[in-house]
CSV table of N, CA and C in Angstrom, one decimal:
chain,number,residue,atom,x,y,z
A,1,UNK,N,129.8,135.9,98.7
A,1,UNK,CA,130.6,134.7,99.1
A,1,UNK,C,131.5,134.2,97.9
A,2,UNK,N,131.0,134.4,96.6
A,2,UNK,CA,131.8,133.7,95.8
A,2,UNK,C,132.9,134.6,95.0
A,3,UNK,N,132.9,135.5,95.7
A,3,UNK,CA,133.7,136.9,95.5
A,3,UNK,C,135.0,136.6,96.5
A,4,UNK,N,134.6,136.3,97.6
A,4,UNK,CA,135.7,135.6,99.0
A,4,UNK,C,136.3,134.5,98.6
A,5,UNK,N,135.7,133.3,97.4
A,5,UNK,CA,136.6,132.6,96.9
A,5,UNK,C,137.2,132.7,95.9
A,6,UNK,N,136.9,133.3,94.8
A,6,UNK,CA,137.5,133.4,93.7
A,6,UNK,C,138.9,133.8,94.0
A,7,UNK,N,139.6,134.6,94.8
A,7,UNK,CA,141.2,134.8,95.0
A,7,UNK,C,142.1,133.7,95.6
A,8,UNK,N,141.2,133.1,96.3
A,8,UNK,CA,141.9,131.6,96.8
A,8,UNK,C,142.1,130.6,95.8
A,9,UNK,N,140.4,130.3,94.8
A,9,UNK,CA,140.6,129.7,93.7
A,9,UNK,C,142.6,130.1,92.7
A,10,UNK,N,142.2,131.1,92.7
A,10,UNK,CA,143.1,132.1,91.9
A,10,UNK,C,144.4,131.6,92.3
A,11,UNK,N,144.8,131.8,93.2
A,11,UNK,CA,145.9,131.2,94.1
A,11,UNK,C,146.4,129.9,94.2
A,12,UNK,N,145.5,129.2,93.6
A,12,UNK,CA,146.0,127.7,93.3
A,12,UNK,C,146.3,127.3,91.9
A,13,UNK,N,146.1,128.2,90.9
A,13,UNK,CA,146.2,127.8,89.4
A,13,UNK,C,147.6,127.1,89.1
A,14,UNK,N,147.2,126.7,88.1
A,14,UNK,CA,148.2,125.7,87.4
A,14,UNK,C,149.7,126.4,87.3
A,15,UNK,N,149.4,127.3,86.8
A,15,UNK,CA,150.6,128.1,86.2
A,15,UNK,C,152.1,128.3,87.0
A,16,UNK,N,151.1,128.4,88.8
A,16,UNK,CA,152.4,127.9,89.3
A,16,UNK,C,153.0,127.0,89.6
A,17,UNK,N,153.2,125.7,88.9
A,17,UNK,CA,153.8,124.3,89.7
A,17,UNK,C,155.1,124.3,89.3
A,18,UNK,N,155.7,125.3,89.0
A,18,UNK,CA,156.8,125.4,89.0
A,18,UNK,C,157.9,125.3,90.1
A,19,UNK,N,159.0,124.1,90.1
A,19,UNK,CA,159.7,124.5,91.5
A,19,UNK,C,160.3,125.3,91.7
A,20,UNK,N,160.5,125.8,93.0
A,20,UNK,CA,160.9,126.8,93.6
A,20,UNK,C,162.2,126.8,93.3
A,21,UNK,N,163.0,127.6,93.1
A,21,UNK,CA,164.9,127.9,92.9
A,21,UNK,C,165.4,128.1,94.6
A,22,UNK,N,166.0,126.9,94.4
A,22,UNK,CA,167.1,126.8,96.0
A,22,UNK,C,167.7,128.3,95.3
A,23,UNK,N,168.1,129.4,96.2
A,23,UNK,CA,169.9,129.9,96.0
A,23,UNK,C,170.6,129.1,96.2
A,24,UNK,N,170.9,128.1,97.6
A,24,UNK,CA,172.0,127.6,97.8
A,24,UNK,C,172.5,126.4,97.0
A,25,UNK,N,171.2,125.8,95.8
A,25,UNK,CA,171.7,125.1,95.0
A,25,UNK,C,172.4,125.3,94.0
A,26,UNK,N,173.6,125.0,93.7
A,26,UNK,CA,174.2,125.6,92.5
A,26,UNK,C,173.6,124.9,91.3
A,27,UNK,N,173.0,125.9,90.4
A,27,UNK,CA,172.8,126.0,89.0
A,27,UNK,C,173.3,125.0,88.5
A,28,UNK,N,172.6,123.7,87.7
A,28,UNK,CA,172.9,122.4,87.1
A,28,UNK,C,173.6,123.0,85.1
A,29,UNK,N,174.7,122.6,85.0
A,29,UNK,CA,175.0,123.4,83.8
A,29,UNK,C,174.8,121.9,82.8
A,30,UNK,N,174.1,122.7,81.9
A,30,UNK,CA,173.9,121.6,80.7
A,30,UNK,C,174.8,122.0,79.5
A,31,UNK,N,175.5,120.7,79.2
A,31,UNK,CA,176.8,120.8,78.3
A,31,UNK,C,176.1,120.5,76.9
A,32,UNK,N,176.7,121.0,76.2
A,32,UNK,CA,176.6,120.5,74.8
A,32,UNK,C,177.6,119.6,74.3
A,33,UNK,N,177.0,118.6,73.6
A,33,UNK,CA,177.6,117.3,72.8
A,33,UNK,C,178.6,118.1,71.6
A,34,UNK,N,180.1,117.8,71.9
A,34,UNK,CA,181.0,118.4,70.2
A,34,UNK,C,181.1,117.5,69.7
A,35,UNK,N,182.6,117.4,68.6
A,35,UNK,CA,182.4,116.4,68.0
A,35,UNK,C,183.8,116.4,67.8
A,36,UNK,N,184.7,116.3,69.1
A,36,UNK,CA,186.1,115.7,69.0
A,36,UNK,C,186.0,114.2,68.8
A,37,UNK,N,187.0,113.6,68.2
A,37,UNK,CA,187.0,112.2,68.2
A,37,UNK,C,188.1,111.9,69.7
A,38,UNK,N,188.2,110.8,69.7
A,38,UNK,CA,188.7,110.1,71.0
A,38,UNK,C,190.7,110.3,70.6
A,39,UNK,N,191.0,111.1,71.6
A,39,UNK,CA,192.1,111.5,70.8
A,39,UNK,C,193.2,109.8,71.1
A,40,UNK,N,194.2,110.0,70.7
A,40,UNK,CA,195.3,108.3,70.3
A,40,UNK,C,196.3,109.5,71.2
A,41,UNK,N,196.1,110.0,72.3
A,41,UNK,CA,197.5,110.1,73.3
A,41,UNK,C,198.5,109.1,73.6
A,42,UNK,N,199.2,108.9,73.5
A,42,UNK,CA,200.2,107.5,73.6
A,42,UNK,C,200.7,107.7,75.1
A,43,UNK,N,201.4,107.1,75.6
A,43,UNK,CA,202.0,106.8,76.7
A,43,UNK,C,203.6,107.2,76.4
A,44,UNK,N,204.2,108.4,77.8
A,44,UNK,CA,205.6,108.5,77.0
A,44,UNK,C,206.9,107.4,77.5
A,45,UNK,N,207.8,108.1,76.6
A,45,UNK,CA,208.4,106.4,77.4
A,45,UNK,C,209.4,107.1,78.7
A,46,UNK,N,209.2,106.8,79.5
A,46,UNK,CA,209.2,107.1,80.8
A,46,UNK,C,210.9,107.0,80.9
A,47,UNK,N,211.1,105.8,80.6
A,47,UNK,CA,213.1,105.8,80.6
A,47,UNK,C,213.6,106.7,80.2
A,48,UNK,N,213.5,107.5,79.1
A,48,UNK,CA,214.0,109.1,78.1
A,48,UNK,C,213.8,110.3,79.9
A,49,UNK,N,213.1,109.8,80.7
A,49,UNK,CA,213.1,111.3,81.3
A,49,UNK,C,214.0,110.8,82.6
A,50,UNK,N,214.3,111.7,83.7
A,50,UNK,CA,214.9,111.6,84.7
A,50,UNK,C,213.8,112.3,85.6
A,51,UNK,N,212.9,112.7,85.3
A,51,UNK,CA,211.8,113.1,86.7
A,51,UNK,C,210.5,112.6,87.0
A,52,UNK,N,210.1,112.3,87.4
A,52,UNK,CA,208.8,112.2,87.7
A,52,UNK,C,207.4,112.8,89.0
A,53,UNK,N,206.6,113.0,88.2
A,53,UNK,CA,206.0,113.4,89.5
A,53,UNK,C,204.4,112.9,89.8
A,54,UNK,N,203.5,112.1,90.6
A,54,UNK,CA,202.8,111.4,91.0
A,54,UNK,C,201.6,112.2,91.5
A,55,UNK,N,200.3,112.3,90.5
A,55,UNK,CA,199.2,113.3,91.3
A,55,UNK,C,197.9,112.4,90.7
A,56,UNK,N,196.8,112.9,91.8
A,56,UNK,CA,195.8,112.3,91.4
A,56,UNK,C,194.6,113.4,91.0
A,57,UNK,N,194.1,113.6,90.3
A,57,UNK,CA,192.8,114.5,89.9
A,57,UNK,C,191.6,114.0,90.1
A,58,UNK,N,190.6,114.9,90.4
A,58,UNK,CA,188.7,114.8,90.0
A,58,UNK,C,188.2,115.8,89.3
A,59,UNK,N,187.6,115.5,88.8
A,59,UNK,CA,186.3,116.7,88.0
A,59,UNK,C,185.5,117.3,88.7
A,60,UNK,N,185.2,118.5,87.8
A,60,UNK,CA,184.4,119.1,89.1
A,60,UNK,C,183.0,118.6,88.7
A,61,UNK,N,182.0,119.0,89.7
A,61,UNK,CA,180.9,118.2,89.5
A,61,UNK,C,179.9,118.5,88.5
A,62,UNK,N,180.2,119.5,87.8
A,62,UNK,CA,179.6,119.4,86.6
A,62,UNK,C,179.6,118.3,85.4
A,63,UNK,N,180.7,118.0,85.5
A,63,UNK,CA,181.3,116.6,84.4
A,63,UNK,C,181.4,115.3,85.0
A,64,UNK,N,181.3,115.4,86.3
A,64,UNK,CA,180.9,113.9,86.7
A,64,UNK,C,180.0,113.1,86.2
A,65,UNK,N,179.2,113.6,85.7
A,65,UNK,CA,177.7,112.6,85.7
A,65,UNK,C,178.3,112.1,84.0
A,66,UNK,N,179.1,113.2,82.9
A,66,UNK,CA,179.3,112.1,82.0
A,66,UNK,C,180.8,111.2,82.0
A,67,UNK,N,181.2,111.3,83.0
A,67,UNK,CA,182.4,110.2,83.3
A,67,UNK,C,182.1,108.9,82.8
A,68,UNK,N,182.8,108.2,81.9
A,68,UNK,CA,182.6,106.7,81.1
A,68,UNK,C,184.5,106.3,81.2
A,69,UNK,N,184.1,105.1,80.8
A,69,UNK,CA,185.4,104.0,81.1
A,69,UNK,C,186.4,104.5,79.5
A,70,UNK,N,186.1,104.9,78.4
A,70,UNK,CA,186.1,105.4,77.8
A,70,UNK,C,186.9,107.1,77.8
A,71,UNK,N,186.5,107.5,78.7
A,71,UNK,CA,187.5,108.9,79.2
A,71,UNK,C,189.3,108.8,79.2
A,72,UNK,N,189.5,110.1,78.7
A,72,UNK,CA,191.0,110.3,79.3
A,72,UNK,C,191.4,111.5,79.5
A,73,UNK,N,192.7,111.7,80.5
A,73,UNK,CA,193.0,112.6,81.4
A,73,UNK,C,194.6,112.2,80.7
A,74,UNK,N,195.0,113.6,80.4
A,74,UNK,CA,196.5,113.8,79.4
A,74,UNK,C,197.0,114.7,80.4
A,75,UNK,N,198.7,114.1,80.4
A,75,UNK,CA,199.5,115.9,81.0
A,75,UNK,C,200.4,115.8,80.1
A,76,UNK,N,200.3,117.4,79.8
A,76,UNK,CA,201.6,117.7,78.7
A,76,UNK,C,202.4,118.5,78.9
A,77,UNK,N,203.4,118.7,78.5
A,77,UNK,CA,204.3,119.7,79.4
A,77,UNK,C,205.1,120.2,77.7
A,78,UNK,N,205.0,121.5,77.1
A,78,UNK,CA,205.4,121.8,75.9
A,78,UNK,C,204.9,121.0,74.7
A,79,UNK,N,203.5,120.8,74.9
A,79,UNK,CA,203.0,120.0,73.7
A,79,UNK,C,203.4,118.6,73.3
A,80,UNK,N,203.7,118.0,74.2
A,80,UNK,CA,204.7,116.6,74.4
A,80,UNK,C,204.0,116.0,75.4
A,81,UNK,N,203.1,114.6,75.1
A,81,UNK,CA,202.5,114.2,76.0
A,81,UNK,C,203.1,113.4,76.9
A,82,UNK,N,202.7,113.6,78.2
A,82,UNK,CA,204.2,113.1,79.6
A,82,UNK,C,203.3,112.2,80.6
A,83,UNK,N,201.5,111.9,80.3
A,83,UNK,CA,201.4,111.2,81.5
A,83,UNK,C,199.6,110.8,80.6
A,84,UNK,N,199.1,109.8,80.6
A,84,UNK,CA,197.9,109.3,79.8
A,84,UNK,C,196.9,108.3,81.1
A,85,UNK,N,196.0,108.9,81.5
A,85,UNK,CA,195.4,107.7,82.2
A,85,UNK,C,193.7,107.4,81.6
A,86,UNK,N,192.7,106.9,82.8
A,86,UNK,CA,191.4,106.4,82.3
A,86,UNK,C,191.3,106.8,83.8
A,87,UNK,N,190.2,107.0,83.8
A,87,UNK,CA,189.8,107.0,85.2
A,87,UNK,C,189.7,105.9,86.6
A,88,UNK,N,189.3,105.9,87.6
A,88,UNK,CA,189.3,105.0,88.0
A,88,UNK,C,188.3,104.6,89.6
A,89,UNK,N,187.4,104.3,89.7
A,89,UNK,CA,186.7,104.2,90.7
A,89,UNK,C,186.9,103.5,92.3
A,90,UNK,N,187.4,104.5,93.2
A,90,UNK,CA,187.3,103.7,94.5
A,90,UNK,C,186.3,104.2,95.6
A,91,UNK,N,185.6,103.4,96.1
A,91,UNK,CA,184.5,103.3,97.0
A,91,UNK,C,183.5,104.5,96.4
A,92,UNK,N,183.3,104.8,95.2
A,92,UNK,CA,182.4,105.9,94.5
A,92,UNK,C,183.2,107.2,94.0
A,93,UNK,N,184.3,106.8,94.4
A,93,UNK,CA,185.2,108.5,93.9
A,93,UNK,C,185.4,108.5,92.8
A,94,UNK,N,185.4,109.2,91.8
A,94,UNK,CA,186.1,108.5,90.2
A,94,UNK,C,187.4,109.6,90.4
A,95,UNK,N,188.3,109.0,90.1
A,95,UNK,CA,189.2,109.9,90.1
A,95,UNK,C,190.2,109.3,88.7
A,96,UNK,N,191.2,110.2,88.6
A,96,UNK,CA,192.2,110.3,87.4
A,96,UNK,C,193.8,109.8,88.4
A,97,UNK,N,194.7,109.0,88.3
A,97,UNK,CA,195.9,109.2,88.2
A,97,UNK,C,197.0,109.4,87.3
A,98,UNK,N,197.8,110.4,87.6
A,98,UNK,CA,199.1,110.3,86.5
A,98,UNK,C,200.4,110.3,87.4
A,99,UNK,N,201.2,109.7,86.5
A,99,UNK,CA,202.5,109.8,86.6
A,99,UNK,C,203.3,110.9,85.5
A,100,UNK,N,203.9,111.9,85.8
A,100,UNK,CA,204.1,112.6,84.7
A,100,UNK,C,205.4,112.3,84.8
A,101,UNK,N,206.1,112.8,83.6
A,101,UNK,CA,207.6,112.9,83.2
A,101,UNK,C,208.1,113.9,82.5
A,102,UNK,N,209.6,114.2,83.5
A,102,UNK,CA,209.9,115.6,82.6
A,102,UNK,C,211.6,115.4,83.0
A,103,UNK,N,212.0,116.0,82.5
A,103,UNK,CA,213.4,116.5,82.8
A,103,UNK,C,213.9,117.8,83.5
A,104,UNK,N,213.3,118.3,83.3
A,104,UNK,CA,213.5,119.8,84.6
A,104,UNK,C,212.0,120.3,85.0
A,105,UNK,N,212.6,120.9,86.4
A,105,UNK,CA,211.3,121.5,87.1
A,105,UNK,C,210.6,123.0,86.5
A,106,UNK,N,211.3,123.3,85.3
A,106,UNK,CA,210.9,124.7,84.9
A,106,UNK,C,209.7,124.6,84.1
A,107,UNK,N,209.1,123.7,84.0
A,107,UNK,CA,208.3,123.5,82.8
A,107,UNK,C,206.8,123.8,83.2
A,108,UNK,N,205.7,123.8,82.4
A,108,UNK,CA,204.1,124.0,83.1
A,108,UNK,C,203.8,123.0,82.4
A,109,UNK,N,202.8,122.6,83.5
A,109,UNK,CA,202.1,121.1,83.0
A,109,UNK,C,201.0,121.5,82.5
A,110,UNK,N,200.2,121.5,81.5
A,110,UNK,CA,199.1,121.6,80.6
A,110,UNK,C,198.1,120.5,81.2
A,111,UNK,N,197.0,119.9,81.5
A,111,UNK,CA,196.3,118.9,81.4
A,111,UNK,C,194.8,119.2,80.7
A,112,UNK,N,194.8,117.6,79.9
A,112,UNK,CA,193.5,118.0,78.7
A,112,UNK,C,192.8,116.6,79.1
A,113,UNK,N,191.4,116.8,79.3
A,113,UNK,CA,190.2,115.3,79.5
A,113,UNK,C,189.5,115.4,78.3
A,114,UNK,N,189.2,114.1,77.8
A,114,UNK,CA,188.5,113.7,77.1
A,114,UNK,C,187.4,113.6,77.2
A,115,UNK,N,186.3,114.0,77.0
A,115,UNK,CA,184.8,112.9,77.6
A,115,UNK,C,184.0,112.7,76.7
A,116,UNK,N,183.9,111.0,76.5
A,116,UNK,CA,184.0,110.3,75.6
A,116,UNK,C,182.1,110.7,75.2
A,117,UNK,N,181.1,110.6,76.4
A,117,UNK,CA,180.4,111.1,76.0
A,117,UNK,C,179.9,112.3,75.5
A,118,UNK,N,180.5,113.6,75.5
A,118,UNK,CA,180.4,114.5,75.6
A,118,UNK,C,180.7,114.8,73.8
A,119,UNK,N,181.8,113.7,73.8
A,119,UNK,CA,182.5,114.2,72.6
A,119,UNK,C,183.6,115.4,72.6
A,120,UNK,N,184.1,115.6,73.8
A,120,UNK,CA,184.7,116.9,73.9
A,120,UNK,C,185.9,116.9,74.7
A,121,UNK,N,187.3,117.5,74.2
A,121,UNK,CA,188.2,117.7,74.7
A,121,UNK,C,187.9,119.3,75.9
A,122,UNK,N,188.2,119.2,77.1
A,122,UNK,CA,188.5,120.1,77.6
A,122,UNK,C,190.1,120.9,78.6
A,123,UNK,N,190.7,121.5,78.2
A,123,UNK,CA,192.0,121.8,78.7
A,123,UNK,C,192.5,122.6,79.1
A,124,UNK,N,192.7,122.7,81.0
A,124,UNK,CA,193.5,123.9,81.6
A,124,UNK,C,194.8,123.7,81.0
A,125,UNK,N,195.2,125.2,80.5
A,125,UNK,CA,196.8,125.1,79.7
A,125,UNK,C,198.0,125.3,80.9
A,126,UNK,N,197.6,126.0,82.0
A,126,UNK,CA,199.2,125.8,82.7
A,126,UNK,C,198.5,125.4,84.0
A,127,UNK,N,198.6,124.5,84.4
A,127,UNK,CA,198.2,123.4,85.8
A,127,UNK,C,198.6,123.9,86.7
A,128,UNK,N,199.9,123.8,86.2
A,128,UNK,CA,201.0,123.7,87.7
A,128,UNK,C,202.5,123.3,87.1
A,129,UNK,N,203.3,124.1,87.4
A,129,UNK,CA,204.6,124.1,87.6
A,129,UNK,C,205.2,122.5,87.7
A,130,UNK,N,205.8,122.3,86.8
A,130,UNK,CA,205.8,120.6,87.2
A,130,UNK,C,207.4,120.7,88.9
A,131,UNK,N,206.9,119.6,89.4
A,131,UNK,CA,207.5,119.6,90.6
A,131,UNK,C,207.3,118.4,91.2
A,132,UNK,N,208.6,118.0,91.6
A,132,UNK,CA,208.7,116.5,91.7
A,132,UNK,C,208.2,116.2,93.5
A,133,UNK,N,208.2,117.5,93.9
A,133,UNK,CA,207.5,117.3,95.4
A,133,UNK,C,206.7,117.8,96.1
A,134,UNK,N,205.8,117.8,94.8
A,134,UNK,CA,203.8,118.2,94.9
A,134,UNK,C,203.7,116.8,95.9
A,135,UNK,N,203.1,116.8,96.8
A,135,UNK,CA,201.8,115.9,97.3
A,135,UNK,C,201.1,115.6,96.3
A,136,UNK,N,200.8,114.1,96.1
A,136,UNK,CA,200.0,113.6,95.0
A,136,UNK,C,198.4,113.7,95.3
A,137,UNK,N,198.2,114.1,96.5
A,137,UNK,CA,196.7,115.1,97.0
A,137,UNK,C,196.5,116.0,97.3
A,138,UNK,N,195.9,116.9,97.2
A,138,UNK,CA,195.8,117.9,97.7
A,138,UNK,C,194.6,118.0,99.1
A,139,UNK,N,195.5,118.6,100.0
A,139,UNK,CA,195.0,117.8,101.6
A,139,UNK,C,194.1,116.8,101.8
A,140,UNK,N,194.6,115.5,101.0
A,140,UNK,CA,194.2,114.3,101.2
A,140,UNK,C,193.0,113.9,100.1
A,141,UNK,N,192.7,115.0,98.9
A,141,UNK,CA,192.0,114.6,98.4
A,141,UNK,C,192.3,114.6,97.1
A,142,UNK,N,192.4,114.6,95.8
A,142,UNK,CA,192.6,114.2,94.4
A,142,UNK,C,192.3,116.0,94.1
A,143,UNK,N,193.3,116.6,93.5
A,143,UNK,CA,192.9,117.6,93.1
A,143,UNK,C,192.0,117.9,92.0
A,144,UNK,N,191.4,119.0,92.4
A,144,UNK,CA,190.5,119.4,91.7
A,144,UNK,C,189.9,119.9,90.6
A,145,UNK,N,190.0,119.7,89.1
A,145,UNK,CA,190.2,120.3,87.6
A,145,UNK,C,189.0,121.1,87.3
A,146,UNK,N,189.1,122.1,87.4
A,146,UNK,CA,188.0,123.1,86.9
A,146,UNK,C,188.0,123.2,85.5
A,147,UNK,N,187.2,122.7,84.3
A,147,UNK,CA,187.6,122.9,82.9
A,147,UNK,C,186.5,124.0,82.6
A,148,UNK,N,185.1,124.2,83.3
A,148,UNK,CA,184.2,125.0,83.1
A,148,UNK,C,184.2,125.8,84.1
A,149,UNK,N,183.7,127.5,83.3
A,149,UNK,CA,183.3,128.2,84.3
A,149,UNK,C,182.1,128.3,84.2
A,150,UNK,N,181.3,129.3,85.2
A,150,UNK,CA,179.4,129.2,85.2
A,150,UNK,C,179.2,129.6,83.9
A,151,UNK,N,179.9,129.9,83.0
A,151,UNK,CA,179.1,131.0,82.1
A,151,UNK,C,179.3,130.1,80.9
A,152,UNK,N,180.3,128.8,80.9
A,152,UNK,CA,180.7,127.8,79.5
A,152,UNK,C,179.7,127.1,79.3
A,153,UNK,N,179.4,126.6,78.3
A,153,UNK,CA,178.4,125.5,78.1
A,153,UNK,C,179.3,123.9,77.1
């Protein structure tokens, strides 16, 4: 009889309380702290340009959780900074708006975020084609900035 229990005992050991891995959970990516300072992007002066173009951004959900008031979201278009915001919270969305400025449509918009806790600048270098008649959503929702892939830390 105590031969019939010992495999059941066995079966319950400590070693497994490990939780189980959803697949369909995507993998929680843990960032590392750098050590950019909080960059001084200025605001451009908006009169010097003749275009403009109005878009709103989100993070993807990896960098959500360290979103702070503190954050900023840069567009630059030839290393010339063209649009500076802070984030901004409606009904739980945090999202980014810019106004960008440029003088012709030939240009690529660069955009670079700060995060303040993170310590870390991160920056897709060509966005999008600047264009004065982007939809400032993308089908209704704040476009979406991928600065990590699965494999970044």
């Amino acid at each position: 009889m105590l031969l019939a229990v010992l495999p059941l005992a066995w079966g319950c050991s400590s070693d497994d309380d490990d939780d189980p891995v959803d697949p369909d959970q995507p993998k929680k990516t843990e960032l590392t702290e750098g050590n950019d300072e909080r960059p001084v992007w200025g605001d451009p002066d908006y009169l010097s340009f003749g275009l403009t173009m109005a878009v709103q951004f989100r993070l993807q959900e990896a960098l959500e959780e360290y979103v702070s008031d503190q954050d900023l979201l840069c567009a630059r278009i030839g290393g010339d900074v063209r649009a500076v915001t802070a984030p901004e919270n409606s009904e739980g969305q945090i999202y980014f708006p810019l106004v960008i400025a440029a003088n012709s449509t030939e240009s690529m918009v660069s955009i670079s975020y700060y995060c303040d806790k993170l310590h870390r600048i991160f920056t897709i270098t060509d966005w999008h084609r600047f264009d004065t008649s982007l939809s400032p959503l993308d089908n209704g929702e704040p476009y979406l900035l991928e600065f990590l892939t699965t494999t970044q830390e």
